[in-house]
Amino acid sequence: MAVKIKDVARAAGVSVTSVSRVLNNGEHVSEKLEKKVRRAIEELNYSPSLIAKSLKRNKTNLIGVIIPDITSNFQAMILSRIEEIAGRRGYNLLVSNIVEDTGKVVKYLNIYQEMRVDGMVLMHEKLNGDIENFLNKTDIPLVVHADLGMNLPTVIIDDFQAGYDAASYLIAQGHRKIAMIAGDPRDVCAGLRRMEGYTAACRDHGIGSKETLIRHGDYKLDTGYRLMAELLGEARGEFTAVLAASDDMAAGAVNCIRDHGLHVPGDISVIGFDGSQIADIVRPRLTTIRQPVEQISERTVELLLEMIEDEGESWRKDRMKTVVLGHELVERGSCRRIEA
Amino acid sequence: MAVKIKDVARAAGVSVTSVSRVLNNGEHVSEKLEKKVRRAIEELNYSPSLIAKSLKRNKTNLIGVIIPDITSNFQAMILSRIEEIAGRRGYNLLVSNIVEDTGKVVKYLNIYQEMRVDGMVLMHEKLNGDIENFLNKTDIPLVVHADLGMNLPTVIIDDFQAGYDAASYLIAQGHRKIAMIAGDPRDVCAGLRRMEGYTAACRDHGIGSKETLIRHGDYKLDTGYRLMAELLGEARGEFTAVLAASDDMAAGAVNCIRDHGLHVPGDISVIGFDGSQIADIVRPRLTTIRQPVEQISERTVELLLEMIEDEGESWRKDRMKTVVLGHELVERGSCRRIEA
DNA sequence: CTGAAAGCGCTTACAG
DNA sequence: CTGAAAGCGCTTACAG
């Protein structure tokens, strides 16, 4: 882009100030001047530099999103909605896909900071010293999608309760022996809390939960398949139902069960988590805990823009906002009632 | 970020030039100076502005990606790989999710241009006057993922041949009446070419293709389901196999067939397209045309960086590079051989 | 090895 | 309504 505002000004025979004014259509300019400027812009095919503008204005209209895995349908749905909503408000997304590599998180947090993004969304749930350190120091508004215990603005569901509800549902259906394909316990919400909810529900209903019936995975389909195979191999007969920490893992489990010649829910009931597309794809369709994707996305952008547009930069001092959204148990075909 | 390079210089008792030098560790500085500077950076928690740097250097290390639908597993896989590969080379991704709205394409192309991205990837396949106009004018290196007929650097598979191969496979299995759930014919490759390949294969084998057996969709699962229901309602018995332009639609079709009490492949054979995760999830697993995701992503980034780093900016003048990658038919369980 | 100064392409008081 | 000029936070010849 060789052509700059100065060239336009020269071509139109006006000052750069005036060109800038018609570009940002703030202060009034005469029709005649505006016409000249527009023509010059057109003729020169001028494209104003947002980089220069950002530097001057100290605002980039960029939001950095750190997402663990774009290929997860649930996460993609959230990202897609955030993009849409933020886009309408004039913000563009910088995204980095973490894929397993926790070390990348702090790398990208730093890059985003150097890029002077106006705000960030952190979906990653695992903390380490570097990340914690960064989060404590940064002045950039951010919203996290997990209860990191750091007094940061947060948008979440009550994962403990959701895990509790899922297990309770199974128990209400008559199940007494329930296995869990859980997430990574270092993921505070999706990993730990959901499992704690399950454990608590089992305990409250006096059926206990055996360590051997709990497996940990990374929320992916293949992992669900593999862990289900393990459970079938090592504890067949010790459970009549399985609770998975993601629909992807639940879907993998369903396929694994079927590949072993067993039936869902005839032999084993399966309940998922997330309410992603895949819950509808797999047969039988998954009974699952649906997270409110639309609300999560909306509230995230809302919260973030509120902080960004709060000139006082007081978001650090205010009592942090935590938005807890409701989840919903969606009954479909993957669970059945059994006799006590 | 209140602290800037000048503050660091003052704190360290050196010039901003020197601070810049240790930051970019190019020219040599004395150990003593470097130590002072590093300490000051540490103490002030200084984060250099990439915005200012970009303005000065005329390089942003940003790549803008325009992707039709992030929630499509196939597209997410490509995006994820591009992010990974570009990230390793020091480039960050700006992404915008188009979702149906073709008008957003040119809007984002312009924003990316104003943002002075170093390069762009356009996955969207539908052209309109504005888009064409932009593509003809821009100086920014870009790679497209469809044969737009505009002499632009392109990374694709041979969609015609792939469609041809898929149909031929079905024909080789003994099928004589083949329906197609195609894409949007305005999508030159995924929509039009794949369908043309199918039509040509039918013609070459003397079995013709009836208009009534071709439906057009948007590559999504729900649409595949719906179009399959239409075919079943309006043309049941007139086909023994279906070729879909995406795995998502194929999966929807499979589920629809099953929900109608029929069997895949017992009653109807289904072949998909893409080789995305879902082809492995659905039961029976989908026989499909696998696109080389890894290569597509690699070659895209490679081509783009080649142009970006070509100082001569000669990419416009050179004969455009079109990279045509090979596809592969993966046999799984959704098709069966039938007697003539 | 080190620093003073110009300049990247904009916006925005300030003055007229 | 319009323009000259300072300045956003860096980098990079240029000079020493």
PDB file of C-alpha atoms in Angstrom, chain B residues 79-327:
ATOM      1  CA  LEU B  79      -7.631 -23.640  10.292  1.00  0.00           C
ATOM      2  CA  SER B  80      -6.066 -25.404  13.222  1.00  0.00           C
ATOM      3  CA  ARG B  81      -3.154 -26.645  11.155  1.00  0.00           C
ATOM      4  CA  ILE B  82      -2.629 -23.311   9.467  1.00  0.00           C
ATOM      5  CA  GLU B  83      -2.547 -21.636  12.870  1.00  0.00           C
ATOM      6  CA  GLU B  84       0.002 -24.123  14.091  1.00  0.00           C
ATOM      7  CA  ILE B  85       2.291 -23.892  11.095  1.00  0.00           C
ATOM      8  CA  ALA B  86       2.060 -20.128  10.689  1.00  0.00           C
ATOM      9  CA  GLY B  87       2.534 -19.709  14.448  1.00  0.00           C
ATOM     10  CA  ARG B  88       5.820 -21.538  14.303  1.00  0.00           C
ATOM     11  CA  ARG B  89       6.948 -19.106  11.632  1.00  0.00           C
ATOM     12  CA  GLY B  90       6.022 -16.151  13.791  1.00  0.00           C
ATOM     13  CA  TYR B  91       2.711 -15.226  12.234  1.00  0.00           C
ATOM     14  CA  ASN B  92      -0.554 -14.689  14.036  1.00  0.00           C
ATOM     15  CA  LEU B  93      -4.013 -15.287  12.684  1.00  0.00           C
ATOM     16  CA  LEU B  94      -6.871 -12.922  12.313  1.00  0.00           C
ATOM     17  CA  VAL B  95      -9.954 -14.968  11.605  1.00  0.00           C
ATOM     18  CA  SER B  96     -13.440 -14.213  10.503  1.00  0.00           C
ATOM     19  CA  ASN B  97     -16.172 -16.646  10.227  1.00  0.00           C
ATOM     20  CA  ILE B  98     -18.426 -15.909   7.307  1.00  0.00           C
ATOM     21  CA  VAL B  99     -21.448 -18.097   8.019  1.00  0.00           C
ATOM     22  CA  GLU B 100     -23.682 -17.802   4.980  1.00  0.00           C
ATOM     23  CA  ASP B 101     -23.169 -14.074   4.652  1.00  0.00           C
ATOM     24  CA  THR B 102     -21.241 -13.524   1.427  1.00  0.00           C
ATOM     25  CA  GLY B 103     -21.401  -9.790   1.984  1.00  0.00           C
ATOM     26  CA  LYS B 104     -19.109 -10.187   4.965  1.00  0.00           C
ATOM     27  CA  VAL B 105     -16.318 -11.437   2.738  1.00  0.00           C
ATOM     28  CA  VAL B 106     -15.500  -8.153   1.101  1.00  0.00           C
ATOM     29  CA  LYS B 107     -16.018  -6.344   4.382  1.00  0.00           C
ATOM     30  CA  TYR B 108     -13.375  -8.499   6.010  1.00  0.00           C
ATOM     31  CA  LEU B 109     -11.051  -8.401   3.033  1.00  0.00           C
ATOM     32  CA  ASN B 110     -11.073  -4.641   3.407  1.00  0.00           C
ATOM     33  CA  ILE B 111     -10.560  -4.717   7.128  1.00  0.00           C
ATOM     34  CA  TYR B 112      -7.651  -7.082   6.710  1.00  0.00           C
ATOM     35  CA  GLN B 113      -6.167  -4.785   4.137  1.00  0.00           C
ATOM     36  CA  GLU B 114      -6.546  -1.797   6.429  1.00  0.00           C
ATOM     37  CA  MET B 115      -5.018  -3.847   9.181  1.00  0.00           C
ATOM     38  CA  ARG B 116      -2.057  -4.307   6.831  1.00  0.00           C
ATOM     39  CA  VAL B 117      -1.956  -8.063   7.258  1.00  0.00           C
ATOM     40  CA  ASP B 118       1.061  -9.551   5.553  1.00  0.00           C
ATOM     41  CA  GLY B 119      -1.069 -12.132   3.802  1.00  0.00           C
ATOM     42  CA  MET B 120      -4.517 -13.621   3.552  1.00  0.00           C
ATOM     43  CA  VAL B 121      -6.133 -16.992   3.033  1.00  0.00           C
ATOM     44  CA  LEU B 122      -9.518 -17.065   1.405  1.00  0.00           C
ATOM     45  CA  MET B 123     -11.434 -20.292   1.866  1.00  0.00           C
ATOM     46  CA  HIS B 124     -14.712 -18.870   0.735  1.00  0.00           C
ATOM     47  CA  GLU B 125     -15.550 -20.083  -2.771  1.00  0.00           C
ATOM     48  CA  LYS B 126     -18.366 -17.845  -3.873  1.00  0.00           C
ATOM     49  CA  LEU B 127     -17.477 -14.812  -5.925  1.00  0.00           C
ATOM     50  CA  ASN B 128     -19.385 -11.619  -6.430  1.00  0.00           C
ATOM     51  CA  GLY B 129     -18.528  -8.339  -8.116  1.00  0.00           C
ATOM     52  CA  ASP B 130     -17.128  -6.709  -4.988  1.00  0.00           C
ATOM     53  CA  ILE B 131     -14.960  -9.664  -4.095  1.00  0.00           C
ATOM     54  CA  GLU B 132     -13.665  -9.995  -7.625  1.00  0.00           C
ATOM     55  CA  ASN B 133     -12.924  -6.316  -7.726  1.00  0.00           C
ATOM     56  CA  PHE B 134     -11.016  -6.470  -4.470  1.00  0.00           C
ATOM     57  CA  LEU B 135      -9.009  -9.502  -5.498  1.00  0.00           C
ATOM     58  CA  ASN B 136      -8.034  -7.813  -8.741  1.00  0.00           C
ATOM     59  CA  LYS B 137      -6.799  -4.707  -7.013  1.00  0.00           C
ATOM     60  CA  THR B 138      -5.129  -5.758  -3.814  1.00  0.00           C
ATOM     61  CA  ASP B 139      -1.382  -5.941  -3.409  1.00  0.00           C
ATOM     62  CA  ILE B 140      -1.541  -8.204  -0.414  1.00  0.00           C
ATOM     63  CA  PRO B 141      -0.311 -11.746  -0.994  1.00  0.00           C
ATOM     64  CA  LEU B 142      -3.135 -14.217  -0.766  1.00  0.00           C
ATOM     65  CA  VAL B 143      -3.909 -17.846  -1.301  1.00  0.00           C
ATOM     66  CA  VAL B 144      -7.337 -19.090  -2.253  1.00  0.00           C
ATOM     67  CA  HIS B 145      -8.743 -22.550  -1.698  1.00  0.00           C
ATOM     68  CA  ALA B 146     -10.809 -22.758  -4.838  1.00  0.00           C
ATOM     69  CA  ASP B 147     -10.304 -22.395  -8.540  1.00  0.00           C
ATOM     70  CA  LEU B 148     -11.838 -18.944  -8.834  1.00  0.00           C
ATOM     71  CA  GLY B 149     -10.715 -18.495 -12.424  1.00  0.00           C
ATOM     72  CA  MET B 150      -8.853 -15.333 -11.503  1.00  0.00           C
ATOM     73  CA  ASN B 151      -5.266 -16.371 -11.876  1.00  0.00           C
ATOM     74  CA  LEU B 152      -4.622 -16.263  -8.142  1.00  0.00           C
ATOM     75  CA  PRO B 153      -2.276 -18.497  -6.135  1.00  0.00           C
ATOM     76  CA  THR B 154      -4.379 -21.523  -5.310  1.00  0.00           C
ATOM     77  CA  VAL B 155      -4.185 -24.660  -3.217  1.00  0.00           C
ATOM     78  CA  ILE B 156      -6.813 -27.239  -4.089  1.00  0.00           C
ATOM     79  CA  ILE B 157      -7.559 -30.808  -4.931  1.00  0.00           C
ATOM     80  CA  ASP B 158      -9.007 -31.785  -8.273  1.00  0.00           C
ATOM     81  CA  ASP B 159     -12.655 -31.624  -7.251  1.00  0.00           C
ATOM     82  CA  PHE B 160     -13.902 -32.708 -10.643  1.00  0.00           C
ATOM     83  CA  GLN B 161     -11.756 -35.808 -10.588  1.00  0.00           C
ATOM     84  CA  ALA B 162     -12.664 -36.493  -6.966  1.00  0.00           C
ATOM     85  CA  GLY B 163     -16.366 -36.310  -7.758  1.00  0.00           C
ATOM     86  CA  TYR B 164     -15.705 -38.491 -10.760  1.00  0.00           C
ATOM     87  CA  ASP B 165     -13.822 -41.014  -8.654  1.00  0.00           C
ATOM     88  CA  ALA B 166     -16.513 -41.169  -6.017  1.00  0.00           C
ATOM     89  CA  ALA B 167     -19.238 -41.825  -8.561  1.00  0.00           C
ATOM     90  CA  SER B 168     -17.066 -44.290 -10.455  1.00  0.00           C
ATOM     91  CA  TYR B 169     -16.468 -46.209  -7.264  1.00  0.00           C
ATOM     92  CA  LEU B 170     -20.182 -46.539  -6.721  1.00  0.00           C
ATOM     93  CA  ILE B 171     -20.635 -47.613 -10.320  1.00  0.00           C
ATOM     94  CA  ALA B 172     -17.873 -50.181  -9.963  1.00  0.00           C
ATOM     95  CA  GLN B 173     -19.776 -51.555  -7.001  1.00  0.00           C
ATOM     96  CA  GLY B 174     -22.651 -52.227  -9.312  1.00  0.00           C
ATOM     97  CA  HIS B 175     -24.794 -49.187  -8.656  1.00  0.00           C
ATOM     98  CA  ARG B 176     -26.696 -47.830 -11.630  1.00  0.00           C
ATOM     99  CA  LYS B 177     -28.985 -45.353  -9.970  1.00  0.00           C
ATOM    100  CA  ILE B 178     -27.030 -42.800  -8.003  1.00  0.00           C
ATOM    101  CA  ALA B 179     -28.351 -39.688  -6.324  1.00  0.00           C
ATOM    102  CA  MET B 180     -26.246 -36.743  -5.299  1.00  0.00           C
ATOM    103  CA  ILE B 181     -26.499 -34.383  -2.377  1.00  0.00           C
ATOM    104  CA  ALA B 182     -24.341 -31.650  -3.857  1.00  0.00           C
ATOM    105  CA  GLY B 183     -23.115 -28.307  -2.586  1.00  0.00           C
ATOM    106  CA  ASP B 184     -24.013 -24.843  -3.698  1.00  0.00           C
ATOM    107  CA  PRO B 185     -23.314 -24.649  -7.455  1.00  0.00           C
ATOM    108  CA  ARG B 186     -21.968 -21.140  -6.932  1.00  0.00           C
ATOM    109  CA  ASP B 187     -19.135 -22.699  -4.953  1.00  0.00           C
ATOM    110  CA  VAL B 188     -16.918 -23.399  -7.893  1.00  0.00           C
ATOM    111  CA  CYS B 189     -15.063 -26.341  -6.448  1.00  0.00           C
ATOM    112  CA  ALA B 190     -16.951 -27.941  -3.598  1.00  0.00           C
ATOM    113  CA  GLY B 191     -20.254 -27.161  -5.241  1.00  0.00           C
ATOM    114  CA  LEU B 192     -19.946 -27.180  -8.986  1.00  0.00           C
ATOM    115  CA  ARG B 193     -16.881 -29.273  -9.840  1.00  0.00           C
ATOM    116  CA  ARG B 194     -17.731 -32.171  -7.592  1.00  0.00           C
ATOM    117  CA  MET B 195     -21.137 -32.355  -9.147  1.00  0.00           C
ATOM    118  CA  GLU B 196     -19.732 -32.110 -12.645  1.00  0.00           C
ATOM    119  CA  GLY B 197     -17.398 -34.978 -11.852  1.00  0.00           C
ATOM    120  CA  TYR B 198     -20.347 -37.050 -10.724  1.00  0.00           C
ATOM    121  CA  THR B 199     -22.346 -36.174 -13.836  1.00  0.00           C
ATOM    122  CA  ALA B 200     -19.444 -36.975 -16.118  1.00  0.00           C
ATOM    123  CA  ALA B 201     -18.816 -40.331 -14.471  1.00  0.00           C
ATOM    124  CA  CYS B 202     -22.457 -41.274 -14.851  1.00  0.00           C
ATOM    125  CA  ARG B 203     -22.426 -40.240 -18.479  1.00  0.00           C
ATOM    126  CA  ASP B 204     -19.171 -42.027 -19.258  1.00  0.00           C
ATOM    127  CA  HIS B 205     -20.604 -45.229 -17.860  1.00  0.00           C
ATOM    128  CA  GLY B 206     -23.792 -44.818 -19.766  1.00  0.00           C
ATOM    129  CA  ILE B 207     -26.107 -44.493 -16.817  1.00  0.00           C
ATOM    130  CA  GLY B 208     -27.037 -40.825 -17.040  1.00  0.00           C
ATOM    131  CA  SER B 209     -27.940 -38.638 -14.114  1.00  0.00           C
ATOM    132  CA  LYS B 210     -31.399 -37.318 -13.520  1.00  0.00           C
ATOM    133  CA  GLU B 211     -31.972 -33.775 -12.356  1.00  0.00           C
ATOM    134  CA  THR B 212     -34.482 -35.045  -9.842  1.00  0.00           C
ATOM    135  CA  LEU B 213     -31.801 -37.061  -8.116  1.00  0.00           C
ATOM    136  CA  ILE B 214     -29.575 -34.033  -7.488  1.00  0.00           C
ATOM    137  CA  ARG B 215     -30.103 -31.767  -4.496  1.00  0.00           C
ATOM    138  CA  HIS B 216     -28.089 -28.794  -3.374  1.00  0.00           C
ATOM    139  CA  GLY B 217     -27.124 -27.967   0.173  1.00  0.00           C
ATOM    140  CA  ASP B 218     -24.730 -26.030   2.361  1.00  0.00           C
ATOM    141  CA  TYR B 219     -22.490 -28.919   3.479  1.00  0.00           C
ATOM    142  CA  LYS B 220     -24.052 -29.111   6.922  1.00  0.00           C
ATOM    143  CA  LEU B 221     -25.333 -32.150   8.686  1.00  0.00           C
ATOM    144  CA  ASP B 222     -28.895 -30.958   9.128  1.00  0.00           C
ATOM    145  CA  THR B 223     -29.106 -30.114   5.480  1.00  0.00           C
ATOM    146  CA  GLY B 224     -27.894 -33.573   4.512  1.00  0.00           C
ATOM    147  CA  TYR B 225     -30.629 -35.010   6.677  1.00  0.00           C
ATOM    148  CA  ARG B 226     -33.277 -32.790   5.175  1.00  0.00           C
ATOM    149  CA  LEU B 227     -32.256 -33.375   1.561  1.00  0.00           C
ATOM    150  CA  MET B 228     -32.098 -37.105   2.135  1.00  0.00           C
ATOM    151  CA  ALA B 229     -35.619 -36.956   3.510  1.00  0.00           C
ATOM    152  CA  GLU B 230     -36.673 -35.156   0.334  1.00  0.00           C
ATOM    153  CA  LEU B 231     -35.062 -37.769  -1.863  1.00  0.00           C
ATOM    154  CA  LEU B 232     -36.650 -40.544   0.115  1.00  0.00           C
ATOM    155  CA  GLY B 233     -40.001 -38.832  -0.113  1.00  0.00           C
ATOM    156  CA  GLU B 234     -39.893 -37.964  -3.783  1.00  0.00           C
ATOM    157  CA  ALA B 235     -37.685 -40.557  -5.408  1.00  0.00           C
ATOM    158  CA  ARG B 236     -37.586 -43.607  -3.183  1.00  0.00           C
ATOM    159  CA  GLY B 237     -36.651 -46.623  -5.285  1.00  0.00           C
ATOM    160  CA  GLU B 238     -35.032 -44.548  -7.961  1.00  0.00           C
ATOM    161  CA  PHE B 239     -31.576 -44.791  -6.464  1.00  0.00           C
ATOM    162  CA  THR B 240     -29.464 -47.318  -4.615  1.00  0.00           C
ATOM    163  CA  ALA B 241     -26.618 -45.018  -3.683  1.00  0.00           C
ATOM    164  CA  VAL B 242     -25.976 -41.423  -2.718  1.00  0.00           C
ATOM    165  CA  LEU B 243     -22.911 -39.310  -3.182  1.00  0.00           C
ATOM    166  CA  ALA B 244     -22.635 -36.334  -0.831  1.00  0.00           C
ATOM    167  CA  ALA B 245     -20.419 -33.287  -1.299  1.00  0.00           C
ATOM    168  CA  SER B 246     -19.379 -33.304   2.350  1.00  0.00           C
ATOM    169  CA  ASP B 247     -19.064 -35.831   5.156  1.00  0.00           C
ATOM    170  CA  ASP B 248     -21.375 -33.740   7.274  1.00  0.00           C
ATOM    171  CA  MET B 249     -24.150 -34.017   4.723  1.00  0.00           C
ATOM    172  CA  ALA B 250     -23.348 -37.691   4.218  1.00  0.00           C
ATOM    173  CA  ALA B 251     -23.643 -38.275   7.957  1.00  0.00           C
ATOM    174  CA  GLY B 252     -26.976 -36.467   8.003  1.00  0.00           C
ATOM    175  CA  ALA B 253     -28.098 -38.630   5.122  1.00  0.00           C
ATOM    176  CA  VAL B 254     -27.063 -41.804   6.918  1.00  0.00           C
ATOM    177  CA  ASN B 255     -28.996 -40.824  10.000  1.00  0.00           C
ATOM    178  CA  CYS B 256     -32.011 -39.907   7.931  1.00  0.00           C
ATOM    179  CA  ILE B 257     -31.964 -43.235   6.134  1.00  0.00           C
ATOM    180  CA  ARG B 258     -31.764 -45.070   9.436  1.00  0.00           C
ATOM    181  CA  ASP B 259     -34.524 -42.973  10.922  1.00  0.00           C
ATOM    182  CA  HIS B 260     -36.679 -44.073   8.018  1.00  0.00           C
ATOM    183  CA  GLY B 261     -36.125 -47.651   9.044  1.00  0.00           C
ATOM    184  CA  LEU B 262     -33.764 -48.420   6.200  1.00  0.00           C
ATOM    185  CA  HIS B 263     -30.210 -49.640   6.344  1.00  0.00           C
ATOM    186  CA  VAL B 264     -26.861 -48.301   5.244  1.00  0.00           C
ATOM    187  CA  PRO B 265     -25.416 -49.823   3.208  1.00  0.00           C
ATOM    188  CA  GLY B 266     -28.001 -52.620   3.026  1.00  0.00           C
ATOM    189  CA  ASP B 267     -30.673 -50.556   1.359  1.00  0.00           C
ATOM    190  CA  ILE B 268     -28.734 -47.505   0.304  1.00  0.00           C
ATOM    191  CA  SER B 269     -25.008 -46.923  -0.026  1.00  0.00           C
ATOM    192  CA  VAL B 270     -23.604 -43.554   0.960  1.00  0.00           C
ATOM    193  CA  ILE B 271     -20.273 -42.022   0.077  1.00  0.00           C
ATOM    194  CA  GLY B 272     -19.007 -38.844   1.689  1.00  0.00           C
ATOM    195  CA  PHE B 273     -16.448 -36.206   0.939  1.00  0.00           C
ATOM    196  CA  ASP B 274     -13.646 -34.560   2.964  1.00  0.00           C
ATOM    197  CA  GLY B 275     -12.409 -37.222   5.320  1.00  0.00           C
ATOM    198  CA  SER B 276     -13.311 -35.282   8.423  1.00  0.00           C
ATOM    199  CA  GLN B 277     -13.686 -36.693  11.897  1.00  0.00           C
ATOM    200  CA  ILE B 278     -17.354 -37.235  11.469  1.00  0.00           C
ATOM    201  CA  ALA B 279     -16.754 -39.862   8.818  1.00  0.00           C
ATOM    202  CA  ASP B 280     -15.316 -41.956  11.603  1.00  0.00           C
ATOM    203  CA  ILE B 281     -17.988 -41.172  14.133  1.00  0.00           C
ATOM    204  CA  VAL B 282     -21.074 -42.112  12.249  1.00  0.00           C
ATOM    205  CA  ARG B 283     -22.025 -45.767  12.070  1.00  0.00           C
ATOM    206  CA  PRO B 284     -21.506 -47.315   9.659  1.00  0.00           C
ATOM    207  CA  ARG B 285     -18.289 -45.392   9.159  1.00  0.00           C
ATOM    208  CA  LEU B 286     -18.327 -43.430   5.955  1.00  0.00           C
ATOM    209  CA  THR B 287     -16.558 -44.436   2.832  1.00  0.00           C
ATOM    210  CA  THR B 288     -15.313 -41.074   1.666  1.00  0.00           C
ATOM    211  CA  ILE B 289     -12.983 -38.994  -0.449  1.00  0.00           C
ATOM    212  CA  ARG B 290     -10.278 -37.818   1.883  1.00  0.00           C
ATOM    213  CA  GLN B 291      -8.756 -34.421   1.287  1.00  0.00           C
ATOM    214  CA  PRO B 292      -5.136 -34.051   2.404  1.00  0.00           C
ATOM    215  CA  VAL B 293      -5.714 -31.604   5.257  1.00  0.00           C
ATOM    216  CA  GLU B 294      -2.141 -31.565   6.400  1.00  0.00           C
ATOM    217  CA  GLN B 295      -0.773 -30.867   2.927  1.00  0.00           C
ATOM    218  CA  ILE B 296      -3.392 -28.277   2.144  1.00  0.00           C
ATOM    219  CA  SER B 297      -2.469 -26.383   5.285  1.00  0.00           C
ATOM    220  CA  GLU B 298       1.253 -26.742   4.807  1.00  0.00           C
ATOM    221  CA  ARG B 299       1.307 -25.747   1.185  1.00  0.00           C
ATOM    222  CA  THR B 300      -0.974 -22.813   1.875  1.00  0.00           C
ATOM    223  CA  VAL B 301       1.304 -21.343   4.494  1.00  0.00           C
ATOM    224  CA  GLU B 302       4.364 -22.148   2.433  1.00  0.00           C
ATOM    225  CA  LEU B 303       3.023 -20.442  -0.672  1.00  0.00           C
ATOM    226  CA  LEU B 304       1.885 -17.456   1.311  1.00  0.00           C
ATOM    227  CA  LEU B 305       5.165 -16.961   3.130  1.00  0.00           C
ATOM    228  CA  GLU B 306       7.027 -17.319  -0.124  1.00  0.00           C
ATOM    229  CA  MET B 307       5.077 -14.403  -1.531  1.00  0.00           C
ATOM    230  CA  ILE B 308       5.358 -12.394   1.657  1.00  0.00           C
ATOM    231  CA  GLU B 309       9.059 -12.835   1.852  1.00  0.00           C
ATOM    232  CA  ASP B 310       9.557 -12.171  -1.813  1.00  0.00           C
ATOM    233  CA  GLU B 311      10.725  -8.605  -1.517  1.00  0.00           C
ATOM    234  CA  GLY B 312      10.303  -7.980  -5.213  1.00  0.00           C
ATOM    235  CA  GLU B 313       6.557  -8.142  -4.693  1.00  0.00           C
ATOM    236  CA  SER B 314       6.560  -9.902  -7.975  1.00  0.00           C
ATOM    237  CA  TRP B 315       3.912 -12.426  -7.081  1.00  0.00           C
ATOM    238  CA  ARG B 316       1.407 -10.650  -9.246  1.00  0.00           C
ATOM    239  CA  LYS B 317       3.573 -10.796 -12.294  1.00  0.00           C
ATOM    240  CA  ASP B 318       4.868 -14.312 -11.981  1.00  0.00           C
ATOM    241  CA  ARG B 319       2.865 -17.064 -13.482  1.00  0.00           C
ATOM    242  CA  MET B 320       0.511 -17.901 -10.646  1.00  0.00           C
ATOM    243  CA  LYS B 321       1.146 -21.023  -8.745  1.00  0.00           C
ATOM    244  CA  THR B 322      -1.659 -23.492  -8.473  1.00  0.00           C
ATOM    245  CA  VAL B 323      -0.970 -26.402  -6.205  1.00  0.00           C
ATOM    246  CA  VAL B 324      -3.192 -29.364  -6.916  1.00  0.00           C
ATOM    247  CA  LEU B 325      -3.012 -31.968  -4.185  1.00  0.00           C
ATOM    248  CA  GLY B 326      -4.089 -35.570  -4.424  1.00  0.00           C
ATOM    249  CA  HIS B 327      -7.219 -36.942  -2.843  1.00  0.00           C
TER     250      HIS B 327
END
